Amino acid sequence: MEFQQLLIQQGIPQNNRFYIASQSRRHHQNGSW
């Protein structure tokens, strides 16, 4: 998956991807649209 490749390129541990996913979910939920 491209998303995983981006994480690897950025040097982000796989454990942090869950944190990023949760943050993105909260961001979308808080969005007006």
JSON list of C-alpha atoms in Angstrom, two decimals:
[
{"chain": "A", "resi": 1, "resn": "MET", "atom": "CA", "xyz": [0.00, 0.00, 0.00]},
{"chain": "A", "resi": 2, "resn": "GLU", "atom": "CA", "xyz": [1.23, 3.49, -0.80]},
{"chain": "A", "resi": 3, "resn": "PHE", "atom": "CA", "xyz": [0.29, 4.71, 2.68]},
{"chain": "A", "resi": 4, "resn": "GLN", "atom": "CA", "xyz": [2.58, 2.16, 4.34]},
{"chain": "A", "resi": 5, "resn": "GLN", "atom": "CA", "xyz": [5.38, 3.07, 1.93]},
{"chain": "A", "resi": 6, "resn": "LEU", "atom": "CA", "xyz": [5.01, 6.72, 2.91]},
{"chain": "A", "resi": 7, "resn": "LEU", "atom": "CA", "xyz": [5.27, 5.78, 6.58]},
{"chain": "A", "resi": 8, "resn": "ILE", "atom": "CA", "xyz": [8.39, 3.74, 5.88]},
{"chain": "A", "resi": 9, "resn": "GLN", "atom": "CA", "xyz": [9.94, 6.56, 3.83]},
{"chain": "A", "resi": 10, "resn": "GLN", "atom": "CA", "xyz": [9.20, 9.04, 6.60]},
{"chain": "A", "resi": 11, "resn": "GLY", "atom": "CA", "xyz": [10.69, 6.63, 9.14]},
{"chain": "A", "resi": 12, "resn": "ILE", "atom": "CA", "xyz": [7.50, 6.44, 11.19]},
{"chain": "A", "resi": 13, "resn": "PRO", "atom": "CA", "xyz": [7.15, 3.24, 13.27]},
{"chain": "A", "resi": 14, "resn": "GLN", "atom": "CA", "xyz": [4.14, 1.08, 12.36]},
{"chain": "A", "resi": 15, "resn": "ASN", "atom": "CA", "xyz": [2.88, 1.55, 15.91]},
{"chain": "A", "resi": 16, "resn": "ASN", "atom": "CA", "xyz": [2.50, 5.27, 15.29]},
{"chain": "A", "resi": 17, "resn": "ARG", "atom": "CA", "xyz": [0.33, 4.74, 12.21]},
{"chain": "A", "resi": 18, "resn": "PHE", "atom": "CA", "xyz": [-2.56, 3.91, 14.53]},
{"chain": "A", "resi": 19, "resn": "TYR", "atom": "CA", "xyz": [-2.02, 7.24, 16.29]},
{"chain": "A", "resi": 20, "resn": "ILE", "atom": "CA", "xyz": [-1.96, 9.03, 12.94]},
{"chain": "A", "resi": 21, "resn": "ALA", "atom": "CA", "xyz": [-5.11, 7.22, 11.85]},
{"chain": "A", "resi": 22, "resn": "SER", "atom": "CA", "xyz": [-6.92, 8.20, 15.04]},
{"chain": "A", "resi": 23, "resn": "GLN", "atom": "CA", "xyz": [-5.76, 11.79, 14.66]},
{"chain": "A", "resi": 24, "resn": "SER", "atom": "CA", "xyz": [-6.95, 11.91, 11.05]},
{"chain": "A", "resi": 25, "resn": "ARG", "atom": "CA", "xyz": [-10.31, 10.42, 12.06]},
{"chain": "A", "resi": 26, "resn": "ARG", "atom": "CA", "xyz": [-10.77, 13.04, 14.76]},
{"chain": "A", "resi": 27, "resn": "HIS", "atom": "CA", "xyz": [-9.80, 15.75, 12.29]},
{"chain": "A", "resi": 28, "resn": "HIS", "atom": "CA", "xyz": [-12.40, 14.56, 9.76]},
{"chain": "A", "resi": 29, "resn": "GLN", "atom": "CA", "xyz": [-15.07, 14.23, 12.43]},
{"chain": "A", "resi": 30, "resn": "ASN", "atom": "CA", "xyz": [-14.37, 17.75, 13.69]},
{"chain": "A", "resi": 31, "resn": "GLY", "atom": "CA", "xyz": [-14.46, 19.09, 10.13]},
{"chain": "A", "resi": 32, "resn": "SER", "atom": "CA", "xyz": [-17.56, 21.05, 9.12]},
{"chain": "A", "resi": 33, "resn": "TRP", "atom": "CA", "xyz": [-17.78, 18.86, 6.02]}
]
